[in-house]
Amino acid sequence: MRLLLALCLLLLTITPCLAVDTPDEMLPDPALEQKAQQIGQQLRCLVCQNESIEESSAPLARDLRHIVRQQLQQGRSATEIETWMTQRYGEFIRLRPGFSPATALLWLMPLLSLMVALLLVRRLWQRSAPPPTPLTQEERRTLNSMLKKD
Amino acid sequence: MRLTRRHLLAALPALGAAGLGIGFVRMLHGLNQGHFDPRAINTPLTGQPVPGFPALPPLPDAPGLPGLTRENFQNIKKPVLLSVWASWCLPCVEEIPFLRQLAASLASDATPLELWGLCYKDQPARAAHWLEQAGHPFTRLGMDQDGQGAIDWGVTGVPEAFLIMPDPQAGGRIVWHGTGALTETIYQTQIIPHLEAKP
């Protein structure tokens, strides 16, 4: 148990492996650099499309990382930077797409699946009805007399 | 025969398979006709005015080949085909024969468009050499050595091309954005229709 706890704690120390090529690419201010990484992890590298720009070592990703940091230093907010990127590369650049008619199904899928699951569970419960209650003494007597008649 | 729920349930997989089949046939048909491209990227600039981008200087030793700025698109008389390329990119070499042929056909009087270039992250000497090989197809060329101009155009790699229609109010309007090497087929099926649609 203690070993398991220790292993879990060790897992917490794992940080994502980022592709920042050179230390001088990073911002001197650690808080701002952390913010830049958070923004960058939400932006898709358009060359290696399943990586974020923070993970990718493609030249375009490096340029975009640089732009994120430049704009943060100019005091732009995360939303402004994301809008700047979306204007150029479309919604596709966002690894977490915004809610729109095109992404509604994607976002609502967990809710829809939950509703379907609840419906199924309800139907299962209805099907397994309780067994009929045993006949009372009087009922049994009536039944026997009816059967004897034949 | 009475239609029971069992029959309906059995029909479900068949219907699903039929739906998939129709989808595949439509996809293949689209691939054949050229209106479906699985490798197509998102092109949010299509239909938009020419974006703002830093002024791109000309090649140092190329007289008669001016650089590229946003203002150049302001008063274009003819549609402009802007080709984004680099001498280090193999598909760009692949499209040289077509560019040469297009430039030659544009040299006649009835030119339907102008061919401009944006040279992405390239060394001027190598770019000049490439131009010689391509038969100097462009009438304007912007050198984008740090790649910032291409980012404003939403370029994800080379080669890419844009078709810009004259629109003085918007400063030129992008009507088509293609990725990959330009070919005669793409020109005929995707660019010519835009040129003919011009009022």
mmCIF file of C-alpha atoms in Angstrom:
data_model
loop_
_atom_site.group_PDB
_atom_site.id
_atom_site.type_symbol
_atom_site.label_atom_id
_atom_site.label_comp_id
_atom_site.label_asym_id
_atom_site.label_seq_id
_atom_site.Cartn_x
_atom_site.Cartn_y
_atom_site.Cartn_z
ATOM 1 C CA MET A 1 0.000 0.000 0.000
ATOM 2 C CA ARG A 2 2.761 2.372 0.954
ATOM 3 C CA LEU A 3 4.616 1.454 -2.232
ATOM 4 C CA LEU A 4 1.508 2.186 -4.280
ATOM 5 C CA LEU A 5 1.138 5.569 -2.613
ATOM 6 C CA ALA A 6 4.772 6.328 -3.309
ATOM 7 C CA LEU A 7 4.354 5.356 -6.960
ATOM 8 C CA CYS A 8 1.293 7.583 -7.246
ATOM 9 C CA LEU A 9 3.215 10.487 -5.779
ATOM 10 C CA LEU A 10 6.012 9.801 -8.253
ATOM 11 C CA LEU A 11 3.488 9.972 -11.115
ATOM 12 C CA LEU A 12 2.497 13.448 -9.973
ATOM 13 C CA THR A 13 6.024 14.689 -10.558
ATOM 14 C CA ILE A 14 5.927 13.768 -14.260
ATOM 15 C CA THR A 15 5.713 16.890 -16.395
ATOM 16 C CA PRO A 16 4.913 16.832 -20.115
ATOM 17 C CA CYS A 17 7.945 16.599 -22.331
ATOM 18 C CA LEU A 18 8.122 19.794 -24.354
ATOM 19 C CA ALA A 19 10.029 20.436 -27.520
ATOM 20 C CA VAL A 20 11.362 23.884 -26.685
ATOM 21 C CA ASP A 21 14.584 23.547 -28.640
ATOM 22 C CA THR A 22 16.794 26.029 -26.894
ATOM 23 C CA PRO A 23 16.568 27.597 -23.446
ATOM 24 C CA ASP A 24 16.725 31.070 -24.979
ATOM 25 C CA GLU A 25 13.372 30.376 -26.607
ATOM 26 C CA MET A 26 11.833 30.503 -23.128
ATOM 27 C CA LEU A 27 10.687 33.698 -21.504
ATOM 28 C CA PRO A 28 12.770 35.003 -18.564
ATOM 29 C CA ASP A 29 9.626 35.394 -16.436
ATOM 30 C CA PRO A 30 8.671 31.857 -15.234
ATOM 31 C CA ALA A 31 5.000 32.778 -14.685
ATOM 32 C CA LEU A 32 4.673 34.163 -18.202
ATOM 33 C CA GLU A 33 6.578 31.194 -19.636
ATOM 34 C CA GLN A 34 4.156 28.826 -17.898
ATOM 35 C CA LYS A 35 1.239 30.756 -19.375
ATOM 36 C CA ALA A 36 2.864 30.556 -22.820
ATOM 37 C CA GLN A 37 3.181 26.781 -22.437
ATOM 38 C CA GLN A 38 -0.447 26.491 -21.384
ATOM 39 C CA ILE A 39 -1.549 28.417 -24.486
ATOM 40 C CA GLY A 40 0.834 26.500 -26.725
ATOM 41 C CA GLN A 41 -0.434 23.140 -25.488
ATOM 42 C CA GLN A 42 -3.896 24.086 -26.758
ATOM 43 C CA LEU A 43 -2.657 24.973 -30.246
ATOM 44 C CA ARG A 44 -2.239 22.318 -32.905
ATOM 45 C CA CYS A 45 0.979 22.082 -34.842
ATOM 46 C CA LEU A 46 -0.203 22.254 -38.446
ATOM 47 C CA VAL A 47 2.730 20.209 -39.705
ATOM 48 C CA CYS A 48 2.535 17.243 -37.313
ATOM 49 C CA GLN A 49 -1.158 17.523 -36.774
ATOM 50 C CA ASN A 50 -1.624 15.495 -33.604
ATOM 51 C CA GLU A 51 0.978 17.370 -31.632
ATOM 52 C CA SER A 52 0.636 20.712 -29.950
ATOM 53 C CA ILE A 53 3.049 23.462 -30.943
ATOM 54 C CA GLU A 54 4.765 23.010 -27.565
ATOM 55 C CA GLU A 55 5.503 19.345 -28.354
ATOM 56 C CA SER A 56 6.412 19.671 -32.004
ATOM 57 C CA SER A 57 9.865 20.458 -33.298
ATOM 58 C CA ALA A 58 8.630 21.533 -36.739
ATOM 59 C CA PRO A 59 9.965 24.953 -37.801
ATOM 60 C CA LEU A 60 6.431 26.344 -38.137
ATOM 61 C CA ALA A 61 5.644 25.236 -34.560
ATOM 62 C CA ARG A 62 8.799 27.006 -33.388
ATOM 63 C CA ASP A 63 7.706 30.189 -35.157
ATOM 64 C CA LEU A 64 4.239 29.967 -33.620
ATOM 65 C CA ARG A 65 5.723 29.352 -30.137
ATOM 66 C CA HIS A 66 7.792 32.460 -30.634
ATOM 67 C CA ILE A 67 4.697 34.451 -31.645
ATOM 68 C CA VAL A 68 2.777 33.257 -28.561
ATOM 69 C CA ARG A 69 5.614 34.456 -26.313
ATOM 70 C CA GLN A 70 6.018 37.719 -28.203
ATOM 71 C CA GLN A 71 2.333 38.525 -27.884
ATOM 72 C CA LEU A 72 2.258 37.583 -24.184
ATOM 73 C CA GLN A 73 5.110 40.010 -23.579
ATOM 74 C CA GLN A 74 3.088 42.668 -25.364
ATOM 75 C CA GLY A 75 0.387 42.030 -22.741
ATOM 76 C CA ARG A 76 -2.094 40.148 -24.905
ATOM 77 C CA SER A 77 -4.477 37.705 -23.242
ATOM 78 C CA ALA A 78 -4.768 33.984 -23.998
ATOM 79 C CA THR A 79 -8.102 34.561 -25.736
ATOM 80 C CA GLU A 80 -6.635 37.283 -27.938
ATOM 81 C CA ILE A 81 -3.760 35.025 -28.953
ATOM 82 C CA GLU A 82 -6.128 32.142 -29.732
ATOM 83 C CA THR A 83 -8.271 34.451 -31.859
ATOM 84 C CA TRP A 84 -5.159 35.660 -33.694
ATOM 85 C CA MET A 85 -4.235 32.051 -34.487
ATOM 86 C CA THR A 86 -7.782 31.073 -35.491
ATOM 87 C CA GLN A 87 -8.031 33.985 -37.920
ATOM 88 C CA ARG A 88 -5.021 32.629 -39.792
ATOM 89 C CA TYR A 89 -5.359 28.875 -39.479
ATOM 90 C CA GLY A 90 -9.030 28.341 -38.703
ATOM 91 C CA GLU A 91 -10.746 26.491 -35.882
ATOM 92 C CA PHE A 92 -8.540 23.500 -36.749
ATOM 93 C CA ILE A 93 -5.575 25.006 -34.901
ATOM 94 C CA ARG A 94 -7.390 24.751 -31.574
ATOM 95 C CA LEU A 95 -6.924 21.368 -29.927
ATOM 96 C CA ARG A 96 -9.947 22.241 -27.767
ATOM 97 C CA PRO A 97 -12.510 23.461 -30.312
ATOM 98 C CA GLY A 98 -15.069 26.088 -29.346
ATOM 99 C CA PHE A 99 -18.781 25.351 -29.206
ATOM 100 C CA SER A 100 -20.380 25.904 -32.621
ATOM 101 C CA PRO A 101 -22.980 24.129 -34.795
ATOM 102 C CA ALA A 102 -20.159 22.068 -36.297
ATOM 103 C CA THR A 103 -18.808 20.940 -32.915
ATOM 104 C CA ALA A 104 -22.125 20.719 -31.044
ATOM 105 C CA LEU A 105 -22.354 16.942 -31.499
ATOM 106 C CA LEU A 106 -18.785 16.552 -30.247
ATOM 107 C CA TRP A 107 -19.388 18.581 -27.106
ATOM 108 C CA LEU A 108 -22.832 17.140 -26.371
ATOM 109 C CA MET A 109 -21.776 13.510 -26.930
ATOM 110 C CA PRO A 110 -21.061 12.767 -23.223
ATOM 111 C CA LEU A 111 -24.500 14.126 -22.263
ATOM 112 C CA LEU A 112 -26.204 12.202 -25.084
ATOM 113 C CA SER A 113 -24.429 8.950 -24.165
ATOM 114 C CA LEU A 114 -25.446 9.398 -20.538
ATOM 115 C CA MET A 115 -29.079 9.904 -21.544
ATOM 116 C CA VAL A 116 -29.060 6.805 -23.770
ATOM 117 C CA ALA A 117 -27.448 4.798 -20.966
ATOM 118 C CA LEU A 118 -30.110 5.949 -18.483
ATOM 119 C CA LEU A 119 -32.872 4.975 -20.925
ATOM 120 C CA LEU A 120 -31.338 1.519 -21.379
ATOM 121 C CA VAL A 121 -30.994 1.018 -17.637
ATOM 122 C CA ARG A 122 -34.642 2.028 -17.121
ATOM 123 C CA ARG A 123 -35.789 -0.481 -19.723
ATOM 124 C CA LEU A 124 -33.691 -3.237 -18.138
ATOM 125 C CA TRP A 125 -35.276 -2.529 -14.758
ATOM 126 C CA GLN A 126 -38.765 -2.612 -16.202
ATOM 127 C CA ARG A 127 -38.143 -5.931 -17.889
ATOM 128 C CA SER A 128 -37.007 -7.743 -14.746
ATOM 129 C CA ALA A 129 -40.408 -7.450 -13.013
ATOM 130 C CA PRO A 130 -40.746 -9.090 -9.546
ATOM 131 C CA PRO A 131 -41.971 -12.730 -9.539
ATOM 132 C CA PRO A 132 -45.734 -13.121 -8.997
ATOM 133 C CA THR A 133 -46.841 -13.456 -5.395
ATOM 134 C CA PRO A 134 -47.755 -17.071 -4.422
ATOM 135 C CA LEU A 135 -51.450 -18.010 -4.362
ATOM 136 C CA THR A 136 -53.327 -17.640 -1.130
ATOM 137 C CA GLN A 137 -55.019 -20.672 0.509
ATOM 138 C CA GLU A 138 -58.425 -19.586 -0.751
ATOM 139 C CA GLU A 139 -57.179 -19.121 -4.341
ATOM 140 C CA ARG A 140 -55.569 -22.533 -4.299
ATOM 141 C CA ARG A 141 -58.767 -24.123 -3.085
ATOM 142 C CA THR A 142 -60.790 -22.450 -5.878
ATOM 143 C CA LEU A 143 -58.247 -23.514 -8.451
ATOM 144 C CA ASN A 144 -58.303 -27.134 -7.255
ATOM 145 C CA SER A 145 -62.088 -27.283 -7.345
ATOM 146 C CA MET A 146 -62.085 -25.868 -10.904
ATOM 147 C CA LEU A 147 -59.508 -28.414 -12.043
ATOM 148 C CA LYS A 148 -61.459 -31.307 -10.459
ATOM 149 C CA LYS A 149 -64.601 -30.393 -12.376
ATOM 150 C CA ASP A 150 -62.932 -31.412 -15.655
ATOM 151 C CA MET B 1 -45.480 -11.894 -43.028
ATOM 152 C CA ARG B 2 -45.849 -9.787 -39.921
ATOM 153 C CA LEU B 3 -43.084 -7.289 -39.275
ATOM 154 C CA THR B 4 -41.829 -7.901 -35.761
ATOM 155 C CA ARG B 5 -39.310 -5.988 -33.699
ATOM 156 C CA ARG B 6 -36.880 -8.805 -34.371
ATOM 157 C CA HIS B 7 -37.045 -8.051 -38.091
ATOM 158 C CA LEU B 8 -36.449 -4.366 -37.486
ATOM 159 C CA LEU B 9 -33.447 -5.105 -35.279
ATOM 160 C CA ALA B 10 -32.000 -7.427 -37.909
ATOM 161 C CA ALA B 11 -32.418 -4.713 -40.530
ATOM 162 C CA LEU B 12 -30.355 -2.226 -38.519
ATOM 163 C CA PRO B 13 -26.881 -3.629 -39.375
ATOM 164 C CA ALA B 14 -27.906 -3.956 -43.027
ATOM 165 C CA LEU B 15 -29.043 -0.335 -43.099
ATOM 166 C CA GLY B 16 -25.810 0.739 -41.405
ATOM 167 C CA ALA B 17 -23.716 -1.115 -43.980
ATOM 168 C CA ALA B 18 -25.757 0.395 -46.805
ATOM 169 C CA GLY B 19 -25.250 3.882 -45.360
ATOM 170 C CA LEU B 20 -21.486 3.324 -45.140
ATOM 171 C CA GLY B 21 -21.443 2.020 -48.709
ATOM 172 C CA ILE B 22 -23.266 5.073 -50.038
ATOM 173 C CA GLY B 23 -20.882 7.312 -48.072
ATOM 174 C CA PHE B 24 -17.826 5.603 -49.565
ATOM 175 C CA VAL B 25 -19.203 5.789 -53.094
ATOM 176 C CA ARG B 26 -19.926 9.513 -52.670
ATOM 177 C CA MET B 27 -16.428 10.060 -51.248
ATOM 178 C CA LEU B 28 -14.767 8.246 -54.166
ATOM 179 C CA HIS B 29 -16.950 10.139 -56.620
ATOM 180 C CA GLY B 30 -15.930 13.432 -54.987
ATOM 181 C CA LEU B 31 -12.261 12.396 -55.152
ATOM 182 C CA ASN B 32 -12.672 11.673 -58.847
ATOM 183 C CA GLN B 33 -14.463 14.916 -59.616
ATOM 184 C CA GLY B 34 -12.066 16.975 -57.520
ATOM 185 C CA HIS B 35 -14.515 18.455 -55.018
ATOM 186 C CA PHE B 36 -13.373 16.278 -52.149
ATOM 187 C CA ASP B 37 -9.759 16.314 -51.023
ATOM 188 C CA PRO B 38 -8.945 14.295 -47.881
ATOM 189 C CA ARG B 39 -5.642 16.099 -47.536
ATOM 190 C CA ALA B 40 -7.207 19.537 -47.815
ATOM 191 C CA ILE B 41 -6.483 21.821 -44.895
ATOM 192 C CA ASN B 42 -8.673 24.362 -43.271
ATOM 193 C CA THR B 43 -8.578 27.555 -45.311
ATOM 194 C CA PRO B 44 -10.300 30.257 -43.267
ATOM 195 C CA LEU B 45 -8.970 33.026 -45.532
ATOM 196 C CA THR B 46 -11.020 31.902 -48.525
ATOM 197 C CA GLY B 47 -13.586 34.616 -49.211
ATOM 198 C CA GLN B 48 -11.722 37.080 -46.987
ATOM 199 C CA PRO B 49 -9.849 40.244 -47.948
ATOM 200 C CA VAL B 50 -6.084 39.985 -48.363
ATOM 201 C CA PRO B 51 -4.675 39.870 -44.796
ATOM 202 C CA GLY B 52 -2.298 42.404 -43.367
ATOM 203 C CA PHE B 53 1.295 41.193 -43.598
ATOM 204 C CA PRO B 54 4.728 42.768 -43.229
ATOM 205 C CA ALA B 55 6.179 44.258 -46.433
ATOM 206 C CA LEU B 56 8.270 41.591 -48.156
ATOM 207 C CA PRO B 57 11.429 42.905 -49.828
ATOM 208 C CA PRO B 58 12.444 41.923 -53.380
ATOM 209 C CA LEU B 59 15.409 39.711 -54.230
ATOM 210 C CA PRO B 60 18.579 41.842 -53.906
ATOM 211 C CA ASP B 61 19.888 41.370 -57.466
ATOM 212 C CA ALA B 62 16.722 41.078 -59.487
ATOM 213 C CA PRO B 63 15.921 44.264 -61.396
ATOM 214 C CA GLY B 64 12.379 44.337 -62.726
ATOM 215 C CA LEU B 65 11.105 42.010 -60.020
ATOM 216 C CA PRO B 66 9.603 44.208 -57.257
ATOM 217 C CA GLY B 67 8.799 43.009 -53.716
ATOM 218 C CA LEU B 68 5.386 42.373 -52.230
ATOM 219 C CA THR B 69 3.268 44.470 -49.876
ATOM 220 C CA ARG B 70 -0.399 44.463 -48.936
ATOM 221 C CA GLU B 71 -0.860 47.727 -50.858
ATOM 222 C CA ASN B 72 0.101 45.937 -54.093
ATOM 223 C CA PHE B 73 -3.205 44.088 -53.918
ATOM 224 C CA GLN B 74 -5.210 47.288 -53.496
ATOM 225 C CA ASN B 75 -5.506 48.244 -57.145
ATOM 226 C CA ILE B 76 -4.938 45.046 -59.055
ATOM 227 C CA LYS B 77 -6.679 45.039 -62.419
ATOM 228 C CA LYS B 78 -6.435 41.319 -63.042
ATOM 229 C CA PRO B 79 -6.778 38.336 -60.694
ATOM 230 C CA VAL B 80 -3.480 37.420 -59.060
ATOM 231 C CA LEU B 81 -2.230 33.880 -58.535
ATOM 232 C CA LEU B 82 0.130 34.057 -55.572
ATOM 233 C CA SER B 83 2.452 31.081 -55.322
ATOM 234 C CA VAL B 84 4.198 30.352 -52.018
ATOM 235 C CA TRP B 85 7.371 28.390 -52.631
ATOM 236 C CA ALA B 86 10.952 27.747 -51.559
ATOM 237 C CA SER B 87 13.961 26.411 -53.406
ATOM 238 C CA TRP B 88 14.445 23.753 -50.693
ATOM 239 C CA CYS B 89 11.029 22.217 -51.250
ATOM 240 C CA LEU B 90 10.744 19.206 -53.545
ATOM 241 C CA PRO B 91 7.092 19.600 -54.634
ATOM 242 C CA CYS B 92 8.030 23.163 -55.658
ATOM 243 C CA VAL B 93 10.575 21.725 -58.067
ATOM 244 C CA GLU B 94 7.827 19.418 -59.272
ATOM 245 C CA GLU B 95 5.616 22.357 -60.181
ATOM 246 C CA ILE B 96 8.343 24.260 -62.093
ATOM 247 C CA PRO B 97 7.325 22.906 -65.518
ATOM 248 C CA PHE B 98 3.735 23.993 -64.973
ATOM 249 C CA LEU B 99 4.762 27.463 -63.723
ATOM 250 C CA ARG B 100 7.029 27.890 -66.736
ATOM 251 C CA GLN B 101 4.213 26.887 -69.071
ATOM 252 C CA LEU B 102 1.731 29.157 -67.283
ATOM 253 C CA ALA B 103 4.127 32.120 -67.375
ATOM 254 C CA ALA B 104 4.644 31.581 -71.100
ATOM 255 C CA SER B 105 0.906 31.536 -71.741
ATOM 256 C CA LEU B 106 0.490 34.675 -69.611
ATOM 257 C CA ALA B 107 3.030 36.526 -71.742
ATOM 258 C CA SER B 108 0.463 36.819 -74.526
ATOM 259 C CA ASP B 109 -1.888 39.811 -74.572
ATOM 260 C CA ALA B 110 -5.064 38.072 -73.395
ATOM 261 C CA THR B 111 -3.615 37.334 -69.961
ATOM 262 C CA PRO B 112 -6.296 36.107 -67.590
ATOM 263 C CA LEU B 113 -4.181 36.671 -64.471
ATOM 264 C CA GLU B 114 -0.875 37.759 -62.993
ATOM 265 C CA LEU B 115 1.528 35.356 -61.341
ATOM 266 C CA TRP B 116 3.174 36.626 -58.135
ATOM 267 C CA GLY B 117 5.482 34.765 -55.789
ATOM 268 C CA LEU B 118 6.144 34.590 -52.074
ATOM 269 C CA CYS B 119 9.475 32.964 -51.313
ATOM 270 C CA TYR B 120 9.286 31.234 -47.917
ATOM 271 C CA LYS B 121 12.375 30.993 -45.655
ATOM 272 C CA ASP B 122 14.929 30.824 -48.414
ATOM 273 C CA GLN B 123 18.421 32.074 -49.161
ATOM 274 C CA PRO B 124 18.363 34.797 -51.835
ATOM 275 C CA ALA B 125 21.111 33.139 -53.909
ATOM 276 C CA ARG B 126 19.263 29.829 -54.008
ATOM 277 C CA ALA B 127 15.954 31.530 -54.724
ATOM 278 C CA ALA B 128 17.557 33.354 -57.670
ATOM 279 C CA HIS B 129 18.882 30.074 -59.011
ATOM 280 C CA TRP B 130 15.429 28.505 -58.676
ATOM 281 C CA LEU B 131 13.881 31.414 -60.593
ATOM 282 C CA GLU B 132 16.283 30.780 -63.444
ATOM 283 C CA GLN B 133 15.232 27.138 -63.542
ATOM 284 C CA ALA B 134 11.563 28.052 -63.422
ATOM 285 C CA GLY B 135 11.999 30.478 -66.293
ATOM 286 C CA HIS B 136 11.297 33.614 -64.199
ATOM 287 C CA PRO B 137 7.554 33.056 -63.979
ATOM 288 C CA PHE B 138 6.688 35.858 -61.534
ATOM 289 C CA THR B 139 6.076 39.561 -62.104
ATOM 290 C CA ARG B 140 6.399 40.272 -58.378
ATOM 291 C CA LEU B 141 8.305 38.385 -55.690
ATOM 292 C CA GLY B 142 8.409 38.946 -51.927
ATOM 293 C CA MET B 143 11.210 37.407 -49.896
ATOM 294 C CA ASP B 144 9.781 36.145 -46.597
ATOM 295 C CA GLN B 145 12.999 35.090 -44.925
ATOM 296 C CA ASP B 146 11.698 34.755 -41.372
ATOM 297 C CA GLY B 147 8.372 33.220 -42.438
ATOM 298 C CA GLN B 148 6.220 35.810 -40.626
ATOM 299 C CA GLY B 149 4.463 36.943 -43.808
ATOM 300 C CA ALA B 150 3.442 33.379 -44.632
ATOM 301 C CA ILE B 151 1.959 32.971 -41.133
ATOM 302 C CA ASP B 152 -0.285 35.992 -41.773
ATOM 303 C CA TRP B 153 -1.474 34.232 -44.921
ATOM 304 C CA GLY B 154 -2.198 31.056 -42.950
ATOM 305 C CA VAL B 155 0.412 29.079 -44.873
ATOM 306 C CA THR B 156 1.241 25.724 -43.274
ATOM 307 C CA GLY B 157 3.855 24.549 -45.734
ATOM 308 C CA VAL B 158 5.212 25.008 -49.221
ATOM 309 C CA PRO B 159 3.996 24.972 -51.918
ATOM 310 C CA GLU B 160 0.672 26.673 -51.461
ATOM 311 C CA ALA B 161 -1.168 29.051 -53.757
ATOM 312 C CA PHE B 162 -3.853 31.712 -53.483
ATOM 313 C CA LEU B 163 -6.126 33.238 -56.102
ATOM 314 C CA ILE B 164 -6.890 36.881 -55.375
ATOM 315 C CA MET B 165 -9.637 38.756 -57.193
ATOM 316 C CA PRO B 166 -9.606 42.537 -57.714
ATOM 317 C CA ASP B 167 -11.680 44.212 -55.004
ATOM 318 C CA PRO B 168 -10.593 47.814 -54.365
ATOM 319 C CA GLN B 169 -12.734 48.163 -51.245
ATOM 320 C CA ALA B 170 -11.309 45.077 -49.550
ATOM 321 C CA GLY B 171 -7.850 45.516 -51.057
ATOM 322 C CA GLY B 172 -8.135 42.280 -53.004
ATOM 323 C CA ARG B 173 -10.201 39.257 -52.026
ATOM 324 C CA ILE B 174 -8.927 35.693 -51.693
ATOM 325 C CA VAL B 175 -11.251 33.310 -53.535
ATOM 326 C CA TRP B 176 -9.171 30.151 -53.567
ATOM 327 C CA HIS B 177 -6.419 28.648 -51.411
ATOM 328 C CA GLY B 178 -4.733 25.461 -52.505
ATOM 329 C CA THR B 179 -2.015 23.324 -50.966
ATOM 330 C CA GLY B 180 0.477 21.129 -52.740
ATOM 331 C CA ALA B 181 2.107 21.516 -56.122
ATOM 332 C CA LEU B 182 0.083 23.370 -58.746
ATOM 333 C CA THR B 183 -0.715 21.220 -61.739
ATOM 334 C CA GLU B 184 -2.486 21.697 -65.031
ATOM 335 C CA THR B 185 -5.434 19.672 -63.640
ATOM 336 C CA ILE B 186 -5.781 21.843 -60.528
ATOM 337 C CA TYR B 187 -5.490 24.956 -62.675
ATOM 338 C CA GLN B 188 -8.199 23.761 -65.056
ATOM 339 C CA THR B 189 -10.616 22.361 -62.465
ATOM 340 C CA GLN B 190 -10.191 24.795 -59.565
ATOM 341 C CA ILE B 191 -8.753 28.101 -60.802
ATOM 342 C CA ILE B 192 -10.293 28.540 -64.254
ATOM 343 C CA PRO B 193 -13.893 28.309 -62.878
ATOM 344 C CA HIS B 194 -13.136 31.276 -60.599
ATOM 345 C CA LEU B 195 -11.709 33.270 -63.500
ATOM 346 C CA GLU B 196 -14.751 32.518 -65.638
ATOM 347 C CA ALA B 197 -17.167 33.331 -62.827
ATOM 348 C CA LYS B 198 -15.775 36.884 -62.846
ATOM 349 C CA PRO B 199 -18.579 39.278 -63.828
#
